Structures are given as structure tokens and as C-alpha cells.
mmCIF file of C-alpha atoms and ligand atoms in Angstrom:
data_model
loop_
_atom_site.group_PDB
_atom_site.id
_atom_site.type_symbol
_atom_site.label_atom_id
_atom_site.label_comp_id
_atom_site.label_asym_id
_atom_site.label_seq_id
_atom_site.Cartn_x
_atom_site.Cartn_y
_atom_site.Cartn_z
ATOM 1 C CA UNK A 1 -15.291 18.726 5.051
ATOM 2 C CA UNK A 2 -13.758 16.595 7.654
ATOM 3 C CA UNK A 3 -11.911 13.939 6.591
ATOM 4 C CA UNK A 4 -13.790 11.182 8.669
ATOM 5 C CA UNK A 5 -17.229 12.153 6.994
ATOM 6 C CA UNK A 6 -18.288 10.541 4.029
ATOM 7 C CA UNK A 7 -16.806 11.405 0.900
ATOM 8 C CA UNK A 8 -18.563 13.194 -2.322
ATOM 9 C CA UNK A 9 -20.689 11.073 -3.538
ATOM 10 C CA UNK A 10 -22.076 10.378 -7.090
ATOM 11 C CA UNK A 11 -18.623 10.048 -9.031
ATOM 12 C CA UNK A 12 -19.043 7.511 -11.314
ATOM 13 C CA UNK A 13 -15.884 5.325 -10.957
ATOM 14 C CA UNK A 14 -15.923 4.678 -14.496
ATOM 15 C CA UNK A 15 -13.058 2.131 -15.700
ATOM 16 C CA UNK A 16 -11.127 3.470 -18.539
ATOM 17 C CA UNK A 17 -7.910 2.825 -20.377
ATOM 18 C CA UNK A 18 -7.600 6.267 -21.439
ATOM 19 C CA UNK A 19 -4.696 8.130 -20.106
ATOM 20 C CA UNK A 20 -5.522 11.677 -21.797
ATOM 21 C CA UNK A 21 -8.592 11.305 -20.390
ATOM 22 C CA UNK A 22 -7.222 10.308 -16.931
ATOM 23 C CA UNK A 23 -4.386 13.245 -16.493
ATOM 24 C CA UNK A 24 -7.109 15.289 -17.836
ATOM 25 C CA UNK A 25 -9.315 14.734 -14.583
ATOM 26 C CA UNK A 26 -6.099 15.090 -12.227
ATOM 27 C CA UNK A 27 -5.472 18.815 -14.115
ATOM 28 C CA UNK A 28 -8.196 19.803 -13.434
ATOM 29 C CA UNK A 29 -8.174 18.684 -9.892
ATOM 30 C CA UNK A 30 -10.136 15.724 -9.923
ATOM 31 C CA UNK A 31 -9.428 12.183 -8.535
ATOM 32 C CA UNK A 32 -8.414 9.156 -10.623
ATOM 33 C CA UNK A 33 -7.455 5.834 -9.100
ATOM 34 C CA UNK A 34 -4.249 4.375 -11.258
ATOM 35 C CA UNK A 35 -2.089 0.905 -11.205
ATOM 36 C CA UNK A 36 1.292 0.893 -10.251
ATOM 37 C CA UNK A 37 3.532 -2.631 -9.925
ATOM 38 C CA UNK A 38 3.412 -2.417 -6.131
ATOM 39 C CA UNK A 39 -0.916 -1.646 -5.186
ATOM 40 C CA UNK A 40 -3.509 0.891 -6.726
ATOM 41 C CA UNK A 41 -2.797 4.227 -5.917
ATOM 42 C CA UNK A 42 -5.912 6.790 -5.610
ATOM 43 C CA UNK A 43 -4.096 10.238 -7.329
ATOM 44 C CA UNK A 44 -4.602 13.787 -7.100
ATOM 45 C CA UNK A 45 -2.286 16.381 -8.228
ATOM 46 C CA UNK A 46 0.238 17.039 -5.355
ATOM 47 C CA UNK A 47 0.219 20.704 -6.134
ATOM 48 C CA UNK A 48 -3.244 21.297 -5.750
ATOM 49 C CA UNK A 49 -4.580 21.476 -2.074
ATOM 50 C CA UNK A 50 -8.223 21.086 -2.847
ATOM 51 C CA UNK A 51 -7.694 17.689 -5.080
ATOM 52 C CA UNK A 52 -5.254 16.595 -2.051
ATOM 53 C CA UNK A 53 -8.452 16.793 0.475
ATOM 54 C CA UNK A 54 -10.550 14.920 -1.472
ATOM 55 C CA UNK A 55 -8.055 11.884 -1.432
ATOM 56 C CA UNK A 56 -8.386 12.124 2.686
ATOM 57 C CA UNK A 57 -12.139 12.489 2.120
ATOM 58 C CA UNK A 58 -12.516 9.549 0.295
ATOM 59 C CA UNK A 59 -10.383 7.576 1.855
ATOM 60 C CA UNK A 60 -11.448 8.098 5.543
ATOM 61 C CA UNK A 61 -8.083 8.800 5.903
ATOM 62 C CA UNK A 62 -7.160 11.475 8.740
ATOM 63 C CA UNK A 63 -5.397 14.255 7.803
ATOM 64 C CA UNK A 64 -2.079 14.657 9.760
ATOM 65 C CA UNK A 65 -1.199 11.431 7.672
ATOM 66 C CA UNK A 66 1.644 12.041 4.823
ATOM 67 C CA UNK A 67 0.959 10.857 1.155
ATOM 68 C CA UNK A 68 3.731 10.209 -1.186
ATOM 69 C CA UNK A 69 3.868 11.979 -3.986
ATOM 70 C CA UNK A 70 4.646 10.348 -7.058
ATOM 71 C CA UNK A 71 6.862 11.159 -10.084
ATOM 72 C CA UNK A 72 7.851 10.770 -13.901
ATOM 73 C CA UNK A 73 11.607 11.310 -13.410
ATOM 74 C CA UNK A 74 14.573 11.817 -11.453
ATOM 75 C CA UNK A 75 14.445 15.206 -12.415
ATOM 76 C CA UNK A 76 11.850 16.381 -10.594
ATOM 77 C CA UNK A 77 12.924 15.554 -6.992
ATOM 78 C CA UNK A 78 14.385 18.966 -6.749
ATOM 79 C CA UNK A 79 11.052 20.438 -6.621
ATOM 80 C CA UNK A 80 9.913 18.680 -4.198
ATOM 81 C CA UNK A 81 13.264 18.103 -1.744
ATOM 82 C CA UNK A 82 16.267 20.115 -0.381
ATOM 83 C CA UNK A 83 19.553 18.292 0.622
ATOM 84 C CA UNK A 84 19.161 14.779 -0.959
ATOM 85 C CA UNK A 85 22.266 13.039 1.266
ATOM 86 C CA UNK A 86 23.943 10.706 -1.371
ATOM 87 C CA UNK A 87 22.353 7.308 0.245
ATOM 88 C CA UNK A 88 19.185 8.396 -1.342
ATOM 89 C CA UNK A 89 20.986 9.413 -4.924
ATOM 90 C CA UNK A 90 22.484 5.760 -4.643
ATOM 91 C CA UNK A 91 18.916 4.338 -3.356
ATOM 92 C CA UNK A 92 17.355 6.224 -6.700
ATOM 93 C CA UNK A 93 19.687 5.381 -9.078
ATOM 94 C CA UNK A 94 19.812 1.448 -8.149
ATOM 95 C CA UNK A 95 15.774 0.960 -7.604
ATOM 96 C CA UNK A 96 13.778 3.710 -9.533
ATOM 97 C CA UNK A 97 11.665 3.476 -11.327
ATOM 98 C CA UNK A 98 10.439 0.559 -8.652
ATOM 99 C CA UNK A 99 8.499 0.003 -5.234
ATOM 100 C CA UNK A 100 10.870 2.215 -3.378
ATOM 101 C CA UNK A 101 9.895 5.622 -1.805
ATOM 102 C CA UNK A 102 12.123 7.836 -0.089
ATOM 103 C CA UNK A 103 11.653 9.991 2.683
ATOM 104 C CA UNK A 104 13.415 13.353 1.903
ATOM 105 C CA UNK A 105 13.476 16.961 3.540
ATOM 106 C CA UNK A 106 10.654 18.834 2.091
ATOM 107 C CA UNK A 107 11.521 21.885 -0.662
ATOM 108 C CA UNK A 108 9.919 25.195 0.388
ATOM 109 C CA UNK A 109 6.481 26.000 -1.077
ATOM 110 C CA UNK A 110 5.553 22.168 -0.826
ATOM 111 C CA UNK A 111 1.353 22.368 0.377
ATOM 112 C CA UNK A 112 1.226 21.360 3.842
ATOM 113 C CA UNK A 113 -1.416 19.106 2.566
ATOM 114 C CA UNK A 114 0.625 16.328 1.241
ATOM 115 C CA UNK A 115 3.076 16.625 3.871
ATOM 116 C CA UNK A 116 0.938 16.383 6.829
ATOM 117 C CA UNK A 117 2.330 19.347 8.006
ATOM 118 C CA UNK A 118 5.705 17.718 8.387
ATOM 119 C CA UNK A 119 9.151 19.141 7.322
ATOM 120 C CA UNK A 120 9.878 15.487 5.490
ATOM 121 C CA UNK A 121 8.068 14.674 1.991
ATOM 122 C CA UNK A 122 7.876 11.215 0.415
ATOM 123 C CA UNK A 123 8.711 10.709 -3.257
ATOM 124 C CA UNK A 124 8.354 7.582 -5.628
ATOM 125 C CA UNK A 125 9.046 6.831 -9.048
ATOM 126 C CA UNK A 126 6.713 3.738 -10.115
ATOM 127 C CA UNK A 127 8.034 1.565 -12.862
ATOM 128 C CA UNK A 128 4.106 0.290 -14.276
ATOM 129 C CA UNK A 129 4.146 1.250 -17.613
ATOM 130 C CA UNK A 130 0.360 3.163 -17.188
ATOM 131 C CA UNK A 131 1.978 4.716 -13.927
ATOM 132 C CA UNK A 132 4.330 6.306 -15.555
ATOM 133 C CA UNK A 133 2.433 7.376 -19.092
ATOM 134 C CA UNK A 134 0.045 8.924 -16.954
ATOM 135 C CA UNK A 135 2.536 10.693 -14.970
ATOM 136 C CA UNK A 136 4.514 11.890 -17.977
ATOM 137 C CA UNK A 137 0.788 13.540 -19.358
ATOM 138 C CA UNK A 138 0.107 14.729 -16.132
ATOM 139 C CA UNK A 139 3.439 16.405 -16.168
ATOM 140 C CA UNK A 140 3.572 17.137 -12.705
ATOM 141 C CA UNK A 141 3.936 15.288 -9.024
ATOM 142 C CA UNK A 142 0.662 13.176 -8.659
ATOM 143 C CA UNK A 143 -0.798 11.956 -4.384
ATOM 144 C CA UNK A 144 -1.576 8.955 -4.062
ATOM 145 C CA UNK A 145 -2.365 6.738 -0.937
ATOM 146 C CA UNK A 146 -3.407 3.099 -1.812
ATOM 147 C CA UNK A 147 -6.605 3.161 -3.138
ATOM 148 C CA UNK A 148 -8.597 1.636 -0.309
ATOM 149 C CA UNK A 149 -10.633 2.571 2.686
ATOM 150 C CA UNK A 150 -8.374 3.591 5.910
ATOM 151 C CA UNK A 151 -6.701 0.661 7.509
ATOM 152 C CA UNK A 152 -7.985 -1.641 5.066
ATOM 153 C CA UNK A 153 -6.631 -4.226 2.279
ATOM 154 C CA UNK A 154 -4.607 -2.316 -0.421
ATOM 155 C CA UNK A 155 -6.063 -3.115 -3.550
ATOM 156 C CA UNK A 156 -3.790 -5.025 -6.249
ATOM 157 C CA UNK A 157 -6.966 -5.118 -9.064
ATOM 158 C CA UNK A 158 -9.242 -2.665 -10.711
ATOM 159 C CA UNK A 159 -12.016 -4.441 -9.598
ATOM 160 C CA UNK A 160 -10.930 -4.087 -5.959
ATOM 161 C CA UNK A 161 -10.908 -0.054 -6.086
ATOM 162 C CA UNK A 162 -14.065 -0.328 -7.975
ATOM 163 C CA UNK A 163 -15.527 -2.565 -5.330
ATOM 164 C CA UNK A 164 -14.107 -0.122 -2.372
ATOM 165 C CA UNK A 165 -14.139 3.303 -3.679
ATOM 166 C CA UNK A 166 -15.735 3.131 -6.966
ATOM 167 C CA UNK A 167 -18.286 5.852 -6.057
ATOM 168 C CA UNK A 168 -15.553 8.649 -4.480
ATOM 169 C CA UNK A 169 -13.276 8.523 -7.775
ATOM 170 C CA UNK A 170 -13.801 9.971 -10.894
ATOM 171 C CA UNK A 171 -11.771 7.561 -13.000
ATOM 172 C CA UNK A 172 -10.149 3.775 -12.400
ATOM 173 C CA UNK A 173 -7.547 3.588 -14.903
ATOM 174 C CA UNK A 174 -7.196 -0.231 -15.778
ATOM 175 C CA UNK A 175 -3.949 -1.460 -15.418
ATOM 176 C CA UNK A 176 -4.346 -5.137 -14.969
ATOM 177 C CA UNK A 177 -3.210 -6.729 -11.592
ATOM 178 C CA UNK A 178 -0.322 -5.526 -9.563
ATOM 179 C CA UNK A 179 3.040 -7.453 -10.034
ATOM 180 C CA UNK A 180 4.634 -6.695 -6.410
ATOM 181 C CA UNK A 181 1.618 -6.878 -5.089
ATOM 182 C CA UNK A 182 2.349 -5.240 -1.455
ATOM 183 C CA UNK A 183 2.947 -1.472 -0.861
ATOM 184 C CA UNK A 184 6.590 0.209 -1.573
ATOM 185 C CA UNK A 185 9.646 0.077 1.062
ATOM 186 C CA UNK A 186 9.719 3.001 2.549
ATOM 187 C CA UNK A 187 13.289 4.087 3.513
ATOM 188 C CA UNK A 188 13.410 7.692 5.168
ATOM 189 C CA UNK A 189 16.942 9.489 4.029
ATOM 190 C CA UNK A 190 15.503 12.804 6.231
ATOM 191 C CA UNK A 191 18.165 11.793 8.816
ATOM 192 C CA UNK A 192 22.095 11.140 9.577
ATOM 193 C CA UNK A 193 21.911 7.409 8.495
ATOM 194 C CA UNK A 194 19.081 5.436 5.968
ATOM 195 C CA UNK A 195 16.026 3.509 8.044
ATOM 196 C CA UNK A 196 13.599 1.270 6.860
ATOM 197 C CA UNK A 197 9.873 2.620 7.673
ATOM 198 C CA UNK A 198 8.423 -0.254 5.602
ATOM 199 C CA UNK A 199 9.660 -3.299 4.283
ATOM 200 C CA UNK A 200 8.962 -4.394 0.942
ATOM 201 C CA UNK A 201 9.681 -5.953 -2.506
ATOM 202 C CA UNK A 202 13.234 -3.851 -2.583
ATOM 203 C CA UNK A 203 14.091 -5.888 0.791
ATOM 204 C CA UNK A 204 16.596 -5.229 3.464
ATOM 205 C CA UNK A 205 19.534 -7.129 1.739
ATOM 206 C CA UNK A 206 18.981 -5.236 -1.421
ATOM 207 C CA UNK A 207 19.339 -2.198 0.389
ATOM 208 C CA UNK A 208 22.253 -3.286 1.791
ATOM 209 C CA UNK A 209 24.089 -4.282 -1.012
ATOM 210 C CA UNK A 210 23.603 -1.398 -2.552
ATOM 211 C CA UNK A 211 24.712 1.402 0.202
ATOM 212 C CA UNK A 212 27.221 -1.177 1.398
ATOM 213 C CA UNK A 213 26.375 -0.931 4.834
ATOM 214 C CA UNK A 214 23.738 -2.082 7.530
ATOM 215 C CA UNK A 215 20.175 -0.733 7.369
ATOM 216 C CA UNK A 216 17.965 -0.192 10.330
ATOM 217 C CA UNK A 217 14.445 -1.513 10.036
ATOM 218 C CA UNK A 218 11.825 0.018 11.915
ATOM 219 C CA UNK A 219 12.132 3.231 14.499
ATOM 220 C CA UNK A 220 9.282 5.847 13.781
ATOM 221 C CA UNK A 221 5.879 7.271 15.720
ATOM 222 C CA UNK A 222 2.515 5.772 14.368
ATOM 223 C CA UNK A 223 1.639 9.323 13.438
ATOM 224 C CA UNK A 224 4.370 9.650 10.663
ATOM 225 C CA UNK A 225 3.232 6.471 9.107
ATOM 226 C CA UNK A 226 -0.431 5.258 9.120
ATOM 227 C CA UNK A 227 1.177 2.253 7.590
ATOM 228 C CA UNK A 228 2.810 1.175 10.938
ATOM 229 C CA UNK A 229 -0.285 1.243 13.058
ATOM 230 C CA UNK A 230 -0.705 -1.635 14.837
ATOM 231 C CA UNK A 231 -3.710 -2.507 12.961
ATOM 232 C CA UNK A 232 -3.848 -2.104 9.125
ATOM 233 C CA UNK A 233 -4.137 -3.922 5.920
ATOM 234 C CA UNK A 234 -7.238 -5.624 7.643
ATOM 235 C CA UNK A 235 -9.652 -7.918 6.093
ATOM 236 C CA UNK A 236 -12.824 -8.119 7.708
ATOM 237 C CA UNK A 237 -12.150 -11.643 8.977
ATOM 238 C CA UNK A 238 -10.286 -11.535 12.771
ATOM 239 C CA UNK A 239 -6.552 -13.158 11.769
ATOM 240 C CA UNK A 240 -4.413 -15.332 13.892
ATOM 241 C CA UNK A 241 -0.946 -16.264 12.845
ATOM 242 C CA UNK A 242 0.235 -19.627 13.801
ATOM 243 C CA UNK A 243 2.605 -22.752 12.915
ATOM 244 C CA UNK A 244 1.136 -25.036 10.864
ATOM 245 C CA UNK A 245 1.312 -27.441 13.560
ATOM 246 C CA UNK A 246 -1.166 -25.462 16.022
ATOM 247 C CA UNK A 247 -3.543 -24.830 13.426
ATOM 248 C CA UNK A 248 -6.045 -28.310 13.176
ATOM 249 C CA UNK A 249 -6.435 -28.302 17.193
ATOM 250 C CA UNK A 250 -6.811 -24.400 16.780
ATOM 251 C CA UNK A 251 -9.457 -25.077 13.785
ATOM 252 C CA UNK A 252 -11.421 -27.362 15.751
ATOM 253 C CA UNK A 253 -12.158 -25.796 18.409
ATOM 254 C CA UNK A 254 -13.004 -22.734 16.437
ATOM 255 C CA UNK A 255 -15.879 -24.703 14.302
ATOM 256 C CA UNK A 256 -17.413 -26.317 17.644
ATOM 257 C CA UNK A 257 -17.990 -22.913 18.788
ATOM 258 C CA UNK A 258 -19.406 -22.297 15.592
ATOM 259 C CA UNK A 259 -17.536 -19.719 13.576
ATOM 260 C CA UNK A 260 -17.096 -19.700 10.297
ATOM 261 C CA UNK A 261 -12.735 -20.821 9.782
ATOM 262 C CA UNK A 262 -10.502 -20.030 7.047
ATOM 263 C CA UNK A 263 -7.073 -21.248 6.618
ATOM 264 C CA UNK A 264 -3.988 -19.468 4.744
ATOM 265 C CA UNK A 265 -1.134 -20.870 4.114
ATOM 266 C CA UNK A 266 1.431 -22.078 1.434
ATOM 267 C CA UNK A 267 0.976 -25.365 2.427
ATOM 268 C CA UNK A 268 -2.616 -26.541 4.240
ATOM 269 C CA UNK A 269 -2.120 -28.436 7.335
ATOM 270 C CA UNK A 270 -3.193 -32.127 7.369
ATOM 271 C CA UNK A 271 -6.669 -32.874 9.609
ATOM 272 C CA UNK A 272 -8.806 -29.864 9.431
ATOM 273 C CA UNK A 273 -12.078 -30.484 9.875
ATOM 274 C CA UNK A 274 -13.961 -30.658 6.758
ATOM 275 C CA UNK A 275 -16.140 -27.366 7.072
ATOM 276 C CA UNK A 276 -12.980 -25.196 6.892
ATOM 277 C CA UNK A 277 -12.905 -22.600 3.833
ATOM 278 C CA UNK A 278 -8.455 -23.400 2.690
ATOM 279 C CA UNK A 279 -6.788 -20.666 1.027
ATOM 280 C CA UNK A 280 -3.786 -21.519 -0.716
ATOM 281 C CA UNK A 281 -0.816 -19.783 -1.526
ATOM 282 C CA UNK A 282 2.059 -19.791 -3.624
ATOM 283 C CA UNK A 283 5.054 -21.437 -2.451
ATOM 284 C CA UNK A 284 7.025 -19.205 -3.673
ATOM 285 C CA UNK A 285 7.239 -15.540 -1.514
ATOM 286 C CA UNK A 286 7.383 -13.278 -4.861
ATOM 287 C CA UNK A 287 3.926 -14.952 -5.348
ATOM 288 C CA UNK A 288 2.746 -15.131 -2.422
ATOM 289 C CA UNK A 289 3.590 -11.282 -2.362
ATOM 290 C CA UNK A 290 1.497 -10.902 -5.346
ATOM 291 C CA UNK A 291 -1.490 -12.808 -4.332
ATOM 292 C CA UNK A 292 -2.100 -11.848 -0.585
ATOM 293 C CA UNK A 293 -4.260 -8.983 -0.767
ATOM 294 C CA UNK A 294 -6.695 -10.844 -3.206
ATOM 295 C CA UNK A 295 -6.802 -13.470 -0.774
ATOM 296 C CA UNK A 296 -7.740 -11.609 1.710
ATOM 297 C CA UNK A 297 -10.645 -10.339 0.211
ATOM 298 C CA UNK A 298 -11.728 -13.387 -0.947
ATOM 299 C CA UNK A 299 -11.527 -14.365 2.349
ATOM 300 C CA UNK A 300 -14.080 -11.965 3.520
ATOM 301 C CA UNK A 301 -16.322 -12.699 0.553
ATOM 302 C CA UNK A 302 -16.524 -15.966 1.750
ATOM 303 C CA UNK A 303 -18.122 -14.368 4.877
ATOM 304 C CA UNK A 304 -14.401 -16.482 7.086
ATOM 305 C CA UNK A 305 -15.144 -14.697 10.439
ATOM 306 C CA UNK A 306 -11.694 -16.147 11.810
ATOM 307 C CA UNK A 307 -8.226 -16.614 9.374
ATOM 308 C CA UNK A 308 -6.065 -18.398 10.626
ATOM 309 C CA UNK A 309 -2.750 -17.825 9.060
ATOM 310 C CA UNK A 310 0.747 -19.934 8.511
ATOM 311 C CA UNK A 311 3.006 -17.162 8.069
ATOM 312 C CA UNK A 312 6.099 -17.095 5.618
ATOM 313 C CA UNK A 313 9.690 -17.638 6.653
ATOM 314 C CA UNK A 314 10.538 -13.995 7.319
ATOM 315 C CA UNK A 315 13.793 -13.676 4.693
ATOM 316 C CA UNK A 316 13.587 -10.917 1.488
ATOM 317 C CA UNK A 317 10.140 -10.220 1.170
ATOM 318 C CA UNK A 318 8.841 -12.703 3.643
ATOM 319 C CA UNK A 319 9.435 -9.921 5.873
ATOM 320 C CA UNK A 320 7.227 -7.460 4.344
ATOM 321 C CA UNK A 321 4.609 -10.483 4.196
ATOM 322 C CA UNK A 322 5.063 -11.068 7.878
ATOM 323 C CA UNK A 323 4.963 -7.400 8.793
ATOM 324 C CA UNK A 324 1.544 -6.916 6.851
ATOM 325 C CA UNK A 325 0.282 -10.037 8.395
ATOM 326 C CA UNK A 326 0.865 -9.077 11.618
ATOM 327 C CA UNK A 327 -0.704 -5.756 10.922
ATOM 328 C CA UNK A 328 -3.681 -7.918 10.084
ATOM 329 C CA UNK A 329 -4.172 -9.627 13.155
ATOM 330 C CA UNK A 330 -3.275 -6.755 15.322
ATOM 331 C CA UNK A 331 -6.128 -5.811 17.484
ATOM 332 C CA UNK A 332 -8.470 -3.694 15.566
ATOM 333 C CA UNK A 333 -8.566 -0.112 17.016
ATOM 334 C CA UNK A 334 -12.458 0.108 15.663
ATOM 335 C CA UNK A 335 -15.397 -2.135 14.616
HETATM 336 O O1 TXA B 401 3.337 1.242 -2.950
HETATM 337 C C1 TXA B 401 2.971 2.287 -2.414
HETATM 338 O O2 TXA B 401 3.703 2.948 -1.672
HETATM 339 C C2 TXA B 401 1.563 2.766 -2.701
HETATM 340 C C3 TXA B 401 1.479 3.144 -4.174
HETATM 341 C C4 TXA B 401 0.150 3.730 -4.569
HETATM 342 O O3 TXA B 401 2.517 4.032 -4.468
HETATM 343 N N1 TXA B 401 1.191 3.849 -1.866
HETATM 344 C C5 TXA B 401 0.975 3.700 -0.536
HETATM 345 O O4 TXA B 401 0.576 4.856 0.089
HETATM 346 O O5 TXA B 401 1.091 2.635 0.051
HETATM 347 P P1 TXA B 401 -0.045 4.879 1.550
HETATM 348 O O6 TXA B 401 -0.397 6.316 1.777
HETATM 349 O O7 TXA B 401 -1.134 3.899 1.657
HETATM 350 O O8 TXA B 401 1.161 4.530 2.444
HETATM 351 C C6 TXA B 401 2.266 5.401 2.437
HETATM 352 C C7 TXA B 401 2.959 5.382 3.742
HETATM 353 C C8 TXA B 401 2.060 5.843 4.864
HETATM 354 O O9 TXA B 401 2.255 4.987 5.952
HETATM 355 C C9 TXA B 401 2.565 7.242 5.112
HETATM 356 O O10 TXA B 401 2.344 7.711 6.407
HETATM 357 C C10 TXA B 401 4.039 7.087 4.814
HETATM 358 O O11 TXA B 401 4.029 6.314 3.667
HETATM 359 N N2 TXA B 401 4.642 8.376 4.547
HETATM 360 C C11 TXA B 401 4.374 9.219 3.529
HETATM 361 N N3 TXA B 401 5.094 10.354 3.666
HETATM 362 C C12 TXA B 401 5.822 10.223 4.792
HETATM 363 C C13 TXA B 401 6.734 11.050 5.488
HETATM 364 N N4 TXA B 401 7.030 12.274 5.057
HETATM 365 N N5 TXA B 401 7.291 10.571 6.620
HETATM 366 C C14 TXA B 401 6.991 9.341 7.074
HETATM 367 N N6 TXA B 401 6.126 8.518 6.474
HETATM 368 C C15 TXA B 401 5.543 8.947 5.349
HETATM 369 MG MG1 MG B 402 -2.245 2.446 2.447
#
């Protein structure tokens, strides 16, 4: 099956709390969506190529795209990676279990599958207390993308992977909602020196502090990463970031033409007209992490067919905010 067609149908999505019953369905090389603090991951078991295409197939997800592959312990990186440099020893001892992943050389004998036929492998060790019972049952690496539809929202609730992909899974494991909120940095350790590939909750600084040196943000293809496409983490809803000061004028002229405007921001600008939908965040950025992706879907249940968005000041994990906002309002590579 390609990847772009449709995925198997008829799976009942069936919420459970049961984690025998959910590293059951992984051994035997079925799919079960599971919590983690950062987003809802949809697993498969890493080792098993036929489980690993139906997390594409589901997904919509094309499959020259990596997954991370996600473990129980420290342990286990050496069956999945050659030549950890000591960066990513001092990255894994200071933030795992956590939202960090690292990008690693891949051991020999990895399935191409996960990899996306690349020489590099990415490895997390999630700190959720379900993430990591399961794991430990499973007893093995487990996929998982977030457990959404290709370049959309990442879900942070049950409900949303119920909502999304709740007839491609076998299993939603209930786990509550998400306490990061946004996906995991992503720092790849394949080369000479550390780079950031994704910001996130572990920000820049903390990086820093910890390998005692500067970090480079950014610097990879869009094919390594579907996560650094221009557009991704898209509600339905076309998104404009502006200052607060742009956005009544902005607003106005939106409802004269007749749309349908939302506003987003920690603090709603005086004088919008009164038929604007406001969506208000935390002032905080740890909670405005948290809450985003809910947000944005409420934002498209609303049937908002423009956001417009007063970004975050882009310090600690304002800038992972900011970079998935501007993902958002990237131009849309399809309908
Ligand atoms: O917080 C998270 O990371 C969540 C939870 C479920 O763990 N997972 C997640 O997975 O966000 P996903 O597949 O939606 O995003 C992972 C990103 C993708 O952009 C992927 O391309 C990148 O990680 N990635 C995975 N392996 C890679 C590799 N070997 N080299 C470069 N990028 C890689
Ligand atoms: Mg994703």
C-alpha cells in the first residue's frame, strides 16, 4: 500500500487504560496510539517493518520521512546507535527521560523503515509515566510519529487522536493531556558539533548550559525532517502572525469582507469588532506551550477561516512556540 492512500480501515480506536493490553497489540504488530509529556505518539514496534508501514499508512505520512524510535532506558541505545560522541551521553544523562530526541548514527541491522533509509536514527526516552510502563511491557524500541494526520496539529488529548485517527489505530491508550504540550527538541549528535533540528521544551539555553558551549539552531534539508517543512502543525483556519497593534485594523477589514476572524493571543487587543471569535492564552509560555494545539483545534471547530495570531516573545520555549506558529501560517503546500 502506498503511503498516501487511505489507511486500513475498520480499527476500532477503542480508548483503554490497559497497558498489557496495549504492548500486547504492538507485539503482535499492531498500532496503538500512547501519551507522552510532550504530544500523542501513534506506536508500532520499531523492529517490525510491517507495523512500521502501517504508521505511514495511517498517517498520510510519506515514506522517506524518519520516525523516532522510542525507548525504556539508557540501555538500549546501543541497539539502535554506533559511536554516541559524548555531547549526546551528556545531552542523555541531563534531559532523559524528557522531550529530548537525539539524532545518532544508526546501528547495523536497524529496518530501513524507521530510518527512512538514512544512515542517522532518532531515539527518545519519554518521561510520562504510561509512556514509559508501556515501553517497559513492550520491552523493546516502539515508532512513533505524533499521532495526527500529515502536516497537521499534533494532538496533546485522547480525544484529539480519537477525533483524527480513531478509525486507523487499534488502541488509544488514555493518558490524560500532555504537560509540554509541543513536540520534543530535536538535537542531531550524527555530526562533528550538536545542532538543533527542533526547538522545544529542553530550549536552547538549557542545552547550552549543559554542554557548556554554543548550540546551532536550525541547518537541515526538509526531507530529513517533515517537521521543518514550511508548512506544518496546520489548523484548518489560514494564520497570520502579527503585533498586537496591527491586529483591530487587520480584523476589520477581514469581517467587511466577510470571513469568519479569530484572534490568539496572550493578551486580546483592545477594539475588535464585536463578531470576532478571541482565543486566549496563558500568559505564561510553559502554558501557553501546553495549551496551543487545543486551541488550534478549537479554532477550527469554531469553523475561524482566518487566525490571526500575537506571537510570544521568542526566549526559552517562546521559540519553539514561534517556530510552530510560523509553520502554521506558512503557505500551505495543499488544500
Ligand atoms: O515529541 C515528539 O517528538 C513526538 C512524540 C510522540 O515523541 N514525536 C514526534 O514525531 O513529534 P514526528 O515524527 O511527528 O516528528 C519527528 C521529527 C520529524 O520531523 C522527523 O523527520 C525527525 O523528527 N526525525 C526523525 N528521525 C530523524 C533523523 N534520523 N534525522 C533527522 N530528522 C529526524
Ligand atoms: Mg509530527
Amino acid at each position: 500500500m502506498s503511503p498516501h492512500e487511505p489507511g486500513p480501515r475498520a480499527t476500532s480506536g477503542r480508548l483503554t487504560a490497559n497497558l498489557d493490553e496495549a504492548a500486547e497489540v504492538l507485539r503482535r504488530g499492531g498500532l496503538v496510539a500512547f501519551p507522552t509529556e510532550t504530544v500523542y505518539g501513534l506506536g508500532a514496534r520499531a523492529r517490525d517493518p510491517r507495523a512500521v508501514a502501517k504508521i505511514f499508512a495511517a498517517k498520510g505520512r510519506p515514506a522517506d520521512h524518519p520516525l523516532i524510535v522510542h525507548l525504556a532506558r539508557a540501555s538500549e541505545v546501543v541497539s539502535w546507535a554506533v559511536a554516541v560522541p559524548d555531547a549526546a551521553h551528556q545531552l542523555a544523562e541531563a534531559f532523559w527521560p524528557g522531550p529530548l530526541t537525539l539524532i545518532l548514527r544508526r546501528a547495523p541491522g536497524v529496518p530501513d523503515g524507521v530510518t527512512g533509509g538514512q544512515e542517522t536514527i532518532g531515539l527518545r526516552i519519554p518521561r510520562h509515566p504510561v509512556a514509559r510502563a508501556l515501553l517497559e511491557k513492550v520491552g523493546d524500541g516502539v515508532a512513533a510519529p505524533s499521532a495526527n494526520r500529515f502536516g497537521r496539529v499534533s494532538p496533546t488529548h485522547a480525544e484529539h487522536v480519537s477525533s483524527e485517527l480513531g478509525d486507523r489505530v487499534e488502541l488509544i491508550l488514555e493518558g490524560g493531556s500532555c504537560e509540554v504540550g509541543l513536540e520534543s527538541t530535536i538535537v542531531d549528535c550524527s555530526g562533528t558539533t550538536p545542532v538543533i533540528l527542533r526547538p522545544g521544551a529542553i530550549t536552547q539555553e538549557m542545552l547550552e548550559g549543559v554542554l557548556g558551549a554554543p548550540i546551532r539552531a536550525g541547518g537541515t534539508s526538509e526531507v530529513r525532517a517533515p517537521g521543518l517543512l514550511a508548512s506544518h502543525y496546520a489548523p484548518r483556519a489560514s494564520v497570520s502572525l502579527l503585533t498586537g497593534a496591527e491586529i483591530a485594523a487587520r480584523a476589520e477589514e477581514l469581517v467587511a469582507s466577510g470571513a469568519r476572524v479569530g484572534v490568539l493571543a496572550s493578551e486580546i487587543p483592545e477594539g475588535l469588532p464585536s463578531e470576532v471569535e478571541r482565543f486566549e492564552l496563558s500568559r505564561d509560555l510553559e502554558g501557553v506551550a501546553r495549551e496551543l494545539y487545543a486551541r488550534l483545534r478549537e479554532v477550527d471547530r469554531r469553523g475561524v477561516d482566518v487566525l490571526l495570531v500575537v506571537p510570544p516573545a521568542e526566549v526559552g520555549v517562546g521559540r519553539a512556540i514561534v517556530d510552530r506558529l510560523r509553520r502554521a501560517a506558512a503557505p500551505r503546500l495543499q488544500g
